[in-house]
Short mmCIF file of C-alpha atoms in Angstrom, two decimals:
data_model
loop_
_atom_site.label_atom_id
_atom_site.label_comp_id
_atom_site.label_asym_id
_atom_site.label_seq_id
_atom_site.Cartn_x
_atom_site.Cartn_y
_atom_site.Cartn_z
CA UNK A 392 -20.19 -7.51 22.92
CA UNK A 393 -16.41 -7.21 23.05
CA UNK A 394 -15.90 -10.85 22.76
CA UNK A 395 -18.12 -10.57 19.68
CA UNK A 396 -16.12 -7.96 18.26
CA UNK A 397 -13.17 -9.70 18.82
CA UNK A 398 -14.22 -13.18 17.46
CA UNK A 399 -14.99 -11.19 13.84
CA UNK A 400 -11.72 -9.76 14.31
CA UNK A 401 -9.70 -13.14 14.55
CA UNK A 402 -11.60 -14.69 11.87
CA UNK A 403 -11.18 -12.45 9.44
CA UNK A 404 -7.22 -12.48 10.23
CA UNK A 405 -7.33 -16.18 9.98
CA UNK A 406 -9.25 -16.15 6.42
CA UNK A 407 -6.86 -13.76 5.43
CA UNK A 408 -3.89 -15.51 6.70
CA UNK A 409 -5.36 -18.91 5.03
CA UNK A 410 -5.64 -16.81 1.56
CA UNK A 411 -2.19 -14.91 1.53
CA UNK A 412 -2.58 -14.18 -2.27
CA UNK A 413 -4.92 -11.93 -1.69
CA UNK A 414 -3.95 -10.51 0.54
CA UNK A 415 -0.09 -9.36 -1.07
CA UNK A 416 -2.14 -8.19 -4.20
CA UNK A 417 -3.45 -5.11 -2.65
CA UNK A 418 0.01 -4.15 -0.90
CA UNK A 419 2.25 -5.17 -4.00
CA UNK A 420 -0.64 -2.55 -6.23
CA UNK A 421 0.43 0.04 -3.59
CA UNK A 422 4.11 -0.13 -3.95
CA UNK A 423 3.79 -0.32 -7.63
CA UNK A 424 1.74 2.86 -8.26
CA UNK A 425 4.25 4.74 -5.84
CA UNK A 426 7.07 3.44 -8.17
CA UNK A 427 5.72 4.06 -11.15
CA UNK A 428 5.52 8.05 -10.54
CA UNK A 429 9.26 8.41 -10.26
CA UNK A 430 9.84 6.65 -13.30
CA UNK A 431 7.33 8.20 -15.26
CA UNK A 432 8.12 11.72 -14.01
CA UNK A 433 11.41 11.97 -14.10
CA UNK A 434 14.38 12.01 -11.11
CA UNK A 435 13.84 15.81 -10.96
CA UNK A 436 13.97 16.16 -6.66
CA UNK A 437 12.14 19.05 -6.03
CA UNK A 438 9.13 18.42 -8.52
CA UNK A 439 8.94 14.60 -6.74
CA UNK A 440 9.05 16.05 -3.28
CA UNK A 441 6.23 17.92 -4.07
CA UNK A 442 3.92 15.40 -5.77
CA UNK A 443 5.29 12.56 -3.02
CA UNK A 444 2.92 13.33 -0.89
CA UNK A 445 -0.34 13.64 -2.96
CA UNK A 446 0.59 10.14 -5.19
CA UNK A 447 1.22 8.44 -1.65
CA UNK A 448 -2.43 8.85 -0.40
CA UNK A 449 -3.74 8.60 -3.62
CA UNK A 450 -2.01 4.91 -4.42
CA UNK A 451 -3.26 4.15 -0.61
CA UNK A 452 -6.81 4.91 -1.84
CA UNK A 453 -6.64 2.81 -4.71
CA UNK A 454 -4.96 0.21 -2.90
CA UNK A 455 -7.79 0.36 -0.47
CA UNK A 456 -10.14 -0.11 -2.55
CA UNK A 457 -8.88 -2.79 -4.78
CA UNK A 458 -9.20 -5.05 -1.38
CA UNK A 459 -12.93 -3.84 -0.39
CA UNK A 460 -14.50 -5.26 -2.80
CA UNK A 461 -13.70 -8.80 -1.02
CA UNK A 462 -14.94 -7.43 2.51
CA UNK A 463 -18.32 -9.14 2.25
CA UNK A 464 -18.25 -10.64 -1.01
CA UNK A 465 -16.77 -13.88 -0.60
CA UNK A 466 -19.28 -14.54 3.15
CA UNK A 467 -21.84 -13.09 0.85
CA UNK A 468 -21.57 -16.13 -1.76
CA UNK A 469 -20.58 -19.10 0.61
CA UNK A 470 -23.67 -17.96 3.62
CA UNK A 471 -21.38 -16.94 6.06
CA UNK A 472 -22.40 -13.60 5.91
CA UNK A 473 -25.88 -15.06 6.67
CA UNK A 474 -24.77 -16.50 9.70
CA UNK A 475 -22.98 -13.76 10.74
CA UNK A 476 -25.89 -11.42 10.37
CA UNK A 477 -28.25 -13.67 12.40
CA UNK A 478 -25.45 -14.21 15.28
CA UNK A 479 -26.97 -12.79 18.96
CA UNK A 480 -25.31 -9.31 18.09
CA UNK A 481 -26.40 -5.74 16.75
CA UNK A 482 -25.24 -5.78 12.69
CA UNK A 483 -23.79 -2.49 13.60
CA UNK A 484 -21.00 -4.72 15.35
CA UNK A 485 -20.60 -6.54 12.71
CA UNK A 486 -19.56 -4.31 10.36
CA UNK A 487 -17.47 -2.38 13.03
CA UNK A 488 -15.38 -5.49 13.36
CA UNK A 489 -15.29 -6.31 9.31
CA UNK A 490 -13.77 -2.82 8.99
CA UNK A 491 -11.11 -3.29 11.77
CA UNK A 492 -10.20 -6.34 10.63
CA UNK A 493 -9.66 -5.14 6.74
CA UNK A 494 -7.95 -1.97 8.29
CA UNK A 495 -5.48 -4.01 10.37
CA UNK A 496 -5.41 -6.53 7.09
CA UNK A 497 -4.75 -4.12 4.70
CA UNK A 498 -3.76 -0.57 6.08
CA UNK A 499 -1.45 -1.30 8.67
CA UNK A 500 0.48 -2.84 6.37
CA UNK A 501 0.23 0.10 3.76
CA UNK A 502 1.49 1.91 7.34
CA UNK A 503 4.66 -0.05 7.37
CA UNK A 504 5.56 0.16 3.86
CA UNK A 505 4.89 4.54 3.56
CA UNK A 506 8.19 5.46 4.47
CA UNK A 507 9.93 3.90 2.58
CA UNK A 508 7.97 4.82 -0.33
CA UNK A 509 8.27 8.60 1.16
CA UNK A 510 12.12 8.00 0.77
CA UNK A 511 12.02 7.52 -3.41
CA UNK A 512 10.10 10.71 -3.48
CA UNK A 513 13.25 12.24 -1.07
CA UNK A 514 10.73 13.17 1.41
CA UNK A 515 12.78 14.38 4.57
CA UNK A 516 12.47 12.52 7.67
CA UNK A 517 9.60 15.04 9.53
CA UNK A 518 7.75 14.51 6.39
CA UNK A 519 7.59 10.79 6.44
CA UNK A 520 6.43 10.80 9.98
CA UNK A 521 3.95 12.82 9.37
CA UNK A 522 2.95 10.80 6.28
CA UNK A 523 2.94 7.99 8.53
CA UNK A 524 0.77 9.35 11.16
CA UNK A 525 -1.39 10.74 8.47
CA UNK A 526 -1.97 7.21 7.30
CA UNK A 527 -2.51 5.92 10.73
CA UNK A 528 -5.80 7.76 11.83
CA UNK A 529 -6.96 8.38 7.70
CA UNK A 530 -6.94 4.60 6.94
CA UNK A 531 -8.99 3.42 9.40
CA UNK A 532 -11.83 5.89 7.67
CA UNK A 533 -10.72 4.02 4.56
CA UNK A 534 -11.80 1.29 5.59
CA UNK A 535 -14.88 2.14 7.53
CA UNK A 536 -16.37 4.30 4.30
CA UNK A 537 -15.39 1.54 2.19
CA UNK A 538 -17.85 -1.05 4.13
CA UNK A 539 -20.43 1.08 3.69
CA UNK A 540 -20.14 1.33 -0.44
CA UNK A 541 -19.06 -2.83 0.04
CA UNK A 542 -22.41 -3.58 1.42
CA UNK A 543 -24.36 -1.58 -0.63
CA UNK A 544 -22.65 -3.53 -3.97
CA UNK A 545 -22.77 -6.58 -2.58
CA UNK A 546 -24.09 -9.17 -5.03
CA UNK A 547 -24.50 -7.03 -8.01
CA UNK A 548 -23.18 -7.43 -11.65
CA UNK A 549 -20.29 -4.72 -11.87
CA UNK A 550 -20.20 -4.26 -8.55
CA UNK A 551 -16.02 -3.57 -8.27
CA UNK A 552 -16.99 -0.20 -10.46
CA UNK A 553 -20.18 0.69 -8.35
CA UNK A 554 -18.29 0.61 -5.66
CA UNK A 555 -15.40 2.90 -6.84
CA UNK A 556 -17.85 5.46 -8.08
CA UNK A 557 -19.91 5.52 -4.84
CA UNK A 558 -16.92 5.55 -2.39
CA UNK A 559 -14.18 7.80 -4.01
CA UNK A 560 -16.26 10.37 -3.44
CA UNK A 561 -16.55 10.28 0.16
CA UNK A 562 -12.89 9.89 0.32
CA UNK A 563 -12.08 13.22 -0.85
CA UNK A 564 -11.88 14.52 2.58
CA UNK A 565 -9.24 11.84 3.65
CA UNK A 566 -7.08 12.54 0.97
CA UNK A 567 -7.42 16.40 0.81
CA UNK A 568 -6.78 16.51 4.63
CA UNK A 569 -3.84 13.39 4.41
CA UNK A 570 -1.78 14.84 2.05
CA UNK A 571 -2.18 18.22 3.45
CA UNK A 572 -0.55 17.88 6.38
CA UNK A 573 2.47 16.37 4.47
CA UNK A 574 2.24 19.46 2.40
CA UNK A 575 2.09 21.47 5.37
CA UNK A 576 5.00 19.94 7.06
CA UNK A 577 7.38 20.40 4.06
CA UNK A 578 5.74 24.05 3.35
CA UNK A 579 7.03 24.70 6.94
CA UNK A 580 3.12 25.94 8.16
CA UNK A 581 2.54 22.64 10.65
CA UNK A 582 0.68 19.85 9.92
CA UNK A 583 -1.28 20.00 13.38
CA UNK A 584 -5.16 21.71 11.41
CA UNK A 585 -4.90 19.10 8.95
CA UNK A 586 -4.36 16.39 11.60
CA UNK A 587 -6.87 17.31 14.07
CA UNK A 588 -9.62 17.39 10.85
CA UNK A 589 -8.57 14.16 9.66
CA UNK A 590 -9.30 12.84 13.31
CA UNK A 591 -12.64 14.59 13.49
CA UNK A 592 -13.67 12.37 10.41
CA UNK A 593 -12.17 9.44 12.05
CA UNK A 594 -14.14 9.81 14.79
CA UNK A 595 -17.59 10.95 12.85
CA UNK A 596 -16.71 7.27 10.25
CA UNK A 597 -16.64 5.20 13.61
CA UNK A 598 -19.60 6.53 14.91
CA UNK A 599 -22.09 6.35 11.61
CA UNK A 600 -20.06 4.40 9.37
CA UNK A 601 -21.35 1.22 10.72
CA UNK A 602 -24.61 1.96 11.70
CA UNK A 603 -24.92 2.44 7.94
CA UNK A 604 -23.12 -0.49 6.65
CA UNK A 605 -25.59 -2.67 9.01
CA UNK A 606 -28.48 -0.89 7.26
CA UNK A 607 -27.13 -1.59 3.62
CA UNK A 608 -25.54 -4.87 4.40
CA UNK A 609 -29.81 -6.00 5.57
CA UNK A 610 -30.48 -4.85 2.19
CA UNK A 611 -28.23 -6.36 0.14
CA UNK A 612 -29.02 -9.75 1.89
CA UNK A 613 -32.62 -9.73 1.67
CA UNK B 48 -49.93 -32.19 26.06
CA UNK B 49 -49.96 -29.00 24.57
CA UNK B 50 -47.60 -26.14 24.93
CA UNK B 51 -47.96 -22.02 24.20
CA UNK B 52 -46.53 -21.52 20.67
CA UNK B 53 -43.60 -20.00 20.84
CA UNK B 54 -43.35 -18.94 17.26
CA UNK B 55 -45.93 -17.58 15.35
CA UNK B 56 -47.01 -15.96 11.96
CA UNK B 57 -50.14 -13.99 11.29
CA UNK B 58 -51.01 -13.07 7.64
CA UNK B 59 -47.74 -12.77 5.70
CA UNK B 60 -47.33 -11.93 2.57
CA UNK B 61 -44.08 -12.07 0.63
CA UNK B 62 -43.88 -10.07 -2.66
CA UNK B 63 -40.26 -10.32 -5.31
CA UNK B 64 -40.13 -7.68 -7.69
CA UNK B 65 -43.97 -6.80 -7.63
CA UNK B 66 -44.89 -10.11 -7.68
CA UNK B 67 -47.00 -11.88 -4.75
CA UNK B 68 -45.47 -15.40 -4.15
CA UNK B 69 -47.98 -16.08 -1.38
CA UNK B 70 -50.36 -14.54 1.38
CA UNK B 71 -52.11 -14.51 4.03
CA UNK B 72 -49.61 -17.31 5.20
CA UNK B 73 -50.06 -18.39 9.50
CA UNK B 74 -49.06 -20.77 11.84
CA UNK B 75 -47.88 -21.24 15.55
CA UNK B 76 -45.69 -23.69 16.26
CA UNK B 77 -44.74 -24.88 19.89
CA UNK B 78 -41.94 -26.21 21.74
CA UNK B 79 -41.70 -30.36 20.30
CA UNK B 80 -43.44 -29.72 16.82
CA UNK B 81 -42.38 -29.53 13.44
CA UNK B 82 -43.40 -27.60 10.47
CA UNK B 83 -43.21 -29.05 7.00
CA UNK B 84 -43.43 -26.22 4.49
CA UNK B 85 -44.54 -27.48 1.24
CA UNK B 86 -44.49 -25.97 -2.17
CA UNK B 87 -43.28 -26.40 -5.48
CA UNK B 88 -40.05 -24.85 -7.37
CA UNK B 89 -40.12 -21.09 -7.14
CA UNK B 90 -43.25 -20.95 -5.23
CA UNK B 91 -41.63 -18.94 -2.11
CA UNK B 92 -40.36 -21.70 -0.05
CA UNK B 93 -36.79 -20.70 1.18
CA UNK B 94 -38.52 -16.58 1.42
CA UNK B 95 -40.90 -17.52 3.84
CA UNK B 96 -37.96 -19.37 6.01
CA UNK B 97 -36.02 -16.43 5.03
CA UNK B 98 -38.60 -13.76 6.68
CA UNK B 99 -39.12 -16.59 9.22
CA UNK B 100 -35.10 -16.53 10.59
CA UNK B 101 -35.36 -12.54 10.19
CA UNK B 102 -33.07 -12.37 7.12
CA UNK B 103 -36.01 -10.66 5.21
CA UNK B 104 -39.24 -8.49 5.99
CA UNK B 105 -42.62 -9.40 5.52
CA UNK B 106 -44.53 -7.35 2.68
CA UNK B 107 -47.30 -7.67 5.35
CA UNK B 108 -47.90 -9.41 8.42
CA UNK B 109 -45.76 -10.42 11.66
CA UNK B 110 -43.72 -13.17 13.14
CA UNK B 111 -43.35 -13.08 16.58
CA UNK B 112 -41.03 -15.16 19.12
CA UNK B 113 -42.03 -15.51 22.38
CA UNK B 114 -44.66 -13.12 22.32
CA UNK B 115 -42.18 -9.92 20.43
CA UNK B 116 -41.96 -9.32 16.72
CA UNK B 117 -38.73 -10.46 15.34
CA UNK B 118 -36.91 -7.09 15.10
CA UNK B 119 -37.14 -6.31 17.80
CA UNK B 120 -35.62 -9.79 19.85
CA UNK B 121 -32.70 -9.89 17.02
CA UNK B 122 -30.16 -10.98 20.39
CA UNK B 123 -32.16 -13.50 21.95
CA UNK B 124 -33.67 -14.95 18.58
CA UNK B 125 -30.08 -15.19 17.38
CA UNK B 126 -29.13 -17.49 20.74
CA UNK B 127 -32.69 -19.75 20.24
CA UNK B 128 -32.47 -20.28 16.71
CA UNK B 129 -29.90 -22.13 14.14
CA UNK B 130 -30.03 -21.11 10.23
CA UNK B 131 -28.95 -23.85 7.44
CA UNK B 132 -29.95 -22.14 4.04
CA UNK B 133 -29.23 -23.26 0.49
CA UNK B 134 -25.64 -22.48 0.92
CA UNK B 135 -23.38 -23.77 3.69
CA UNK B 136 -22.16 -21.07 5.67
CA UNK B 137 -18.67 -22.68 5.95
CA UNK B 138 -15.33 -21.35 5.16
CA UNK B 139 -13.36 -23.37 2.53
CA UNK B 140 -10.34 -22.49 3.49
CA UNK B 141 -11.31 -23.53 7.26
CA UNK B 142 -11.04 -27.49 8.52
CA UNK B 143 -14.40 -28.98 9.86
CA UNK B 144 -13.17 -28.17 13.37
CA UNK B 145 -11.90 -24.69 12.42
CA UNK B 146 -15.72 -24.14 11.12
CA UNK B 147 -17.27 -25.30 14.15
CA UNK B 148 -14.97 -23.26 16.21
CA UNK B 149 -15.92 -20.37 14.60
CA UNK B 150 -19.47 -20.97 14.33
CA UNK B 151 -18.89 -21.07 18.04
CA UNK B 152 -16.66 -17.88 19.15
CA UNK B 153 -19.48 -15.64 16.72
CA UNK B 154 -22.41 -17.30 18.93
CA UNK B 155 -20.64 -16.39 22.40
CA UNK B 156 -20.62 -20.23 23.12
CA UNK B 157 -17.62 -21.70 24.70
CA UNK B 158 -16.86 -25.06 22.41
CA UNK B 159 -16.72 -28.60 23.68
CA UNK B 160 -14.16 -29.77 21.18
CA UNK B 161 -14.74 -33.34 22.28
CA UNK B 162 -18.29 -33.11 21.18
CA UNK B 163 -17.58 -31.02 18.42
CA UNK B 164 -15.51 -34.17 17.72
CA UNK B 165 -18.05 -36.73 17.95
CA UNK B 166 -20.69 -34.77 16.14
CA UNK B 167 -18.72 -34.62 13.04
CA UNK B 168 -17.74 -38.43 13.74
CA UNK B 169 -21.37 -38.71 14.28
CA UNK B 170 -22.48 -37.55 10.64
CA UNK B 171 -19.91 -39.70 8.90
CA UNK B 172 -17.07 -36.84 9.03
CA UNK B 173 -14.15 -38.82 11.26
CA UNK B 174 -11.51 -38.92 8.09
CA UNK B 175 -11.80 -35.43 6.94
CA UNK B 176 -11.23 -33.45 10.19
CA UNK B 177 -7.93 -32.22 8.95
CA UNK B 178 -9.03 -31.55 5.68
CA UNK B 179 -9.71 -27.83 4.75
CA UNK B 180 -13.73 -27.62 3.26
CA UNK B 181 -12.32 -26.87 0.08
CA UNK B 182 -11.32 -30.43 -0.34
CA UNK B 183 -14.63 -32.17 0.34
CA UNK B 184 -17.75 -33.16 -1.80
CA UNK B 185 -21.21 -31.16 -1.92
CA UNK B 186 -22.43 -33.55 0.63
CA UNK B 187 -19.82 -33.36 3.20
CA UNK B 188 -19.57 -30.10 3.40
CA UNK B 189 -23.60 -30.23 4.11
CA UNK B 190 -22.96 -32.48 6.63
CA UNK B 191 -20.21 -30.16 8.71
CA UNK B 192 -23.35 -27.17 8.15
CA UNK B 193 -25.59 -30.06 10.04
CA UNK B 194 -22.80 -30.67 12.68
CA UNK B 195 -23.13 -27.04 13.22
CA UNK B 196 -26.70 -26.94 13.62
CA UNK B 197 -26.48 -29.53 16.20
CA UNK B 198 -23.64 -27.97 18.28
CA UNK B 199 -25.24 -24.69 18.15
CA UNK B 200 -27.54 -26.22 20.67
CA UNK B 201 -30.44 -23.96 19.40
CA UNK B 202 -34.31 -24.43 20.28
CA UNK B 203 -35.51 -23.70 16.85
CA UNK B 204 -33.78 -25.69 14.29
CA UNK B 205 -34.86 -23.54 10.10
CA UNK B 206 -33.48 -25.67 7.80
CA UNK B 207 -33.89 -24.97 3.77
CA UNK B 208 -33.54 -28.51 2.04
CA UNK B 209 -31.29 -30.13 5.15
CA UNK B 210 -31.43 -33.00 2.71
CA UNK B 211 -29.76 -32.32 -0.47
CA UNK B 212 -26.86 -33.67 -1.89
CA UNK B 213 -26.94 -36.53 1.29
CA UNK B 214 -26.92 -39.88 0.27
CA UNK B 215 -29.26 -42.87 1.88
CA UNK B 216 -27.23 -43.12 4.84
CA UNK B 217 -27.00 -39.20 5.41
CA UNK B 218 -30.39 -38.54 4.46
CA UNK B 219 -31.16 -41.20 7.36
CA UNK B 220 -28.67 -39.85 9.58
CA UNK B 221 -30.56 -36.26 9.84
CA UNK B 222 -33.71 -37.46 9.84
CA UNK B 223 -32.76 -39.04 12.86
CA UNK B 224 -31.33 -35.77 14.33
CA UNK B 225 -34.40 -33.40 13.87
CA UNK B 226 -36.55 -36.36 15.32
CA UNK B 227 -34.45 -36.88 18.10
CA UNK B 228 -34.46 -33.14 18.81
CA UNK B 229 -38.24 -32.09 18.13
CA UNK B 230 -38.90 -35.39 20.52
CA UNK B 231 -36.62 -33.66 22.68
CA UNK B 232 -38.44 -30.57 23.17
CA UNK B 233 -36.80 -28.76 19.98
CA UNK B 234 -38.69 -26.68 17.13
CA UNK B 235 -37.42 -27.76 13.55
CA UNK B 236 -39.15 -25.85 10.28
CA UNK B 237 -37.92 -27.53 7.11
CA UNK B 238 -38.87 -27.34 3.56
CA UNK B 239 -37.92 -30.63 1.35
CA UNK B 240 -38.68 -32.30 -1.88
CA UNK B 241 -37.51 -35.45 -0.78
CA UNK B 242 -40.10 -38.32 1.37
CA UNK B 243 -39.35 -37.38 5.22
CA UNK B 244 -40.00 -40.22 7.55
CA UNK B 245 -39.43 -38.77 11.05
CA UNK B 246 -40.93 -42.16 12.78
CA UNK B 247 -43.74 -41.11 15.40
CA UNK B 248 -43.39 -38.06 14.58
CA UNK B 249 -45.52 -36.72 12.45
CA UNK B 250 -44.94 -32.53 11.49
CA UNK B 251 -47.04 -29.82 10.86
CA UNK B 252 -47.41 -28.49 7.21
CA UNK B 253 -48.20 -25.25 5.54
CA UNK B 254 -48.37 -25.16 1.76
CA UNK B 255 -47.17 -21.86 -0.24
CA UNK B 256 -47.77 -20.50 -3.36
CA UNK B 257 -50.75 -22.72 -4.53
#
């Protein structure tokens, strides 16, 4: 079952790495809608500290989804998907491993790049590791929410807009909770409620998430 | 010599968008027999191989495998039987090798590169092995899908149109691979529009849609 896990794992990382194009676009969107706040806003320190946070997550969203509409489209249209649904596992594995592999594909590196983001919007240094740690358990939910509205649009006409209707939704939690405990940190009130919520829905997207994107995915194939 | 079917289908129906493409559909089919499904354009060919690999539900009716309706074998199924549809299944971006490989580490199945090797030698593949998919025609591409049929090392062998876009040679080529592994005990289920001569050999049919 690992083994299974793992082998969706590597080949996702080794499509990705094949197709590094891609792969940038989403990151290089990231660091451009973090940019463009600053310039658009206006160097004023205290007003950017406060909105840091908040255009952060937000960009990360975006960002997030921008790459999800890929996560089964392109094994959807050359029958890999097919053959991946029919391999000797449960689907629910499946799609468990599709998500890790798009979160360590996509948010990790969104992981690496926050700080220094953090820095234009002279966040101070508790801040950004909070932001980063924010990141680290809110992505992964990212990603596994995202599979779920990915499977359901898979093959439609329009699907890139379905998708961003269905899912943003269900992300409001993430970012309410993820920029909130940047907020809280700078606010001085602790950033540990916030925290501990965003890893309840962490741990609530890893249990259902892919039960559900096995269900939709079955759909969307047949 | 006659052997307990290990596949069979009572009474299905498929339906697309309220529309009945065929019913009442059965057959068992046993370990060294083939099943020709025959039909023209449209008339619910690759659904019925669809509902037959599990991709797809019946509107009515069962398939079982050994005795247990589809659902509910999914694991074991997925280890006895190998799935060629209309499209590939291979990665563009991946060599013939890198394909197989894959194919491989998803099934659980350790890889015997040398035979992974020879297979694609095998089906007329020995000058592209370093070549991403990307690169190669329709009909090489089919034939690295085919090299991963037979390394798969499955019982039941579902094959939509195995012979399309494979010229004289290829088209022999495979023919001579599903005989050689129905004679061999295998199960193959194929749908084609193409004249099949699998010699002493001759398959089972079933007709949809008429």
């Amino acid at each position: 079952m690992l083994r299974f896990l793992t082998a969706v794992i590597r080949r996702d990382i080794l499509l990705a790495a094949r197709r590094r194009g891609d792969w940038l676009t989403a990151q290089f969107f990231f660091v451009m809608v973090t940019s463009l706040f600053p310039l658009g806003i206006g160097p004023e320190p205290a007003m950017l500290r406060t909105i840091g946070p908040g255009v952060v997550w937000v960009a990360a969203l975006l960002a997030c989804l921008l790459s999800l509409g890929r996560l089964y489209a392109d094994d959807h249209r050359d029958g890999s998907l097919e053959q991946l649904l029919l391999a000797p596992y449960s689907n629910a594995l499946l799609a468990l491993g599709k998500a890790i592999a798009h979160w360590i594909i996509n948010g990790i590196p969104l992981l690496l790049i926050a700080p220094v983001l953090g820095i234009q919007f002279g966040l101070p240094a508790d801040a950004l590791a909070v932001l980063v740690l924010s990141l680290a358990i809110g992505t992964p939910v990212l990603s596994l929410l995202g599979g779920i509205g990915a499977a359901l649009t898979l093959g439609l006409r329009g699907g890139g807009v379905l998708i961003t209707l269905l899912i943003l939704p269900l992300y409001v939690p993430v970012l309410i909770f993820g920029a909130g405990a940047v907020d809280g940190t700078l606010a001085g009130t602790g950033a540990e409620a916030h925290l501990s919520l965003l890893g309840a829905v962490l741990v609530m997207a890893v249990l259902v998430a892919p039960w559900i994107s096995a269900l939709a995915l079955r759909v969307s194939v047949e | 010599m006659s052997h307990p079917p290990l596949l069979s289908a009572q009474d299905v129906a498929c339906e697309r968008s309220e529309h009945t493409l065929f019913q009442g559909l059965g057959f068992e089919l046993g370990a060294g027999e083939a099943l020709l499904v025959r039909g023209g354009n449209g008339r619910g060919k690759t659904s019925l191989l669809r509902i037959l690999c599990g991709l797809s539900q019946p509107a009515s009716g069962t398939v079982h495998w050994r005795g247990a309706p589809l659902a509910r074998v999914h694991e074991q199924y997925g280890r006895e039987m190998a799935y060629v549809g209309h499209v590939n299944g291979i990665k563009d971006d991946l060599t013939p090798l890198e394909n197989l490989r894959l194919a491989a580490d998803l099934g659980g199945r350790a890889l015997d590169e040398d035979a992974a090797v020879a297979a694609l030698e095998g089906l007329g593949l020995g000058r592209c092995l370093d070549l991403p998919a990307r690169v190669l025609s329709f009909g090489q591409r089919r034939r690295v899908a085919l090299a991963g049929l037979v390394m798969a090392g499955a019982l039941l062998w579902i094959l939509d149109e195995p012979l399309t876009g494979l010229d004289v040679h290829g088209v022999a080529l495979v023919e001579g691979l599903i005989r050689d592994h129905v004679l061999a005990g295998g199960m193959a289920i194929l749908t084609t529009h193409q004249p099949l001569s699998l010699d002493g050999l001759t398959p089972k049919s079933v007709s949809v849609g008429d």
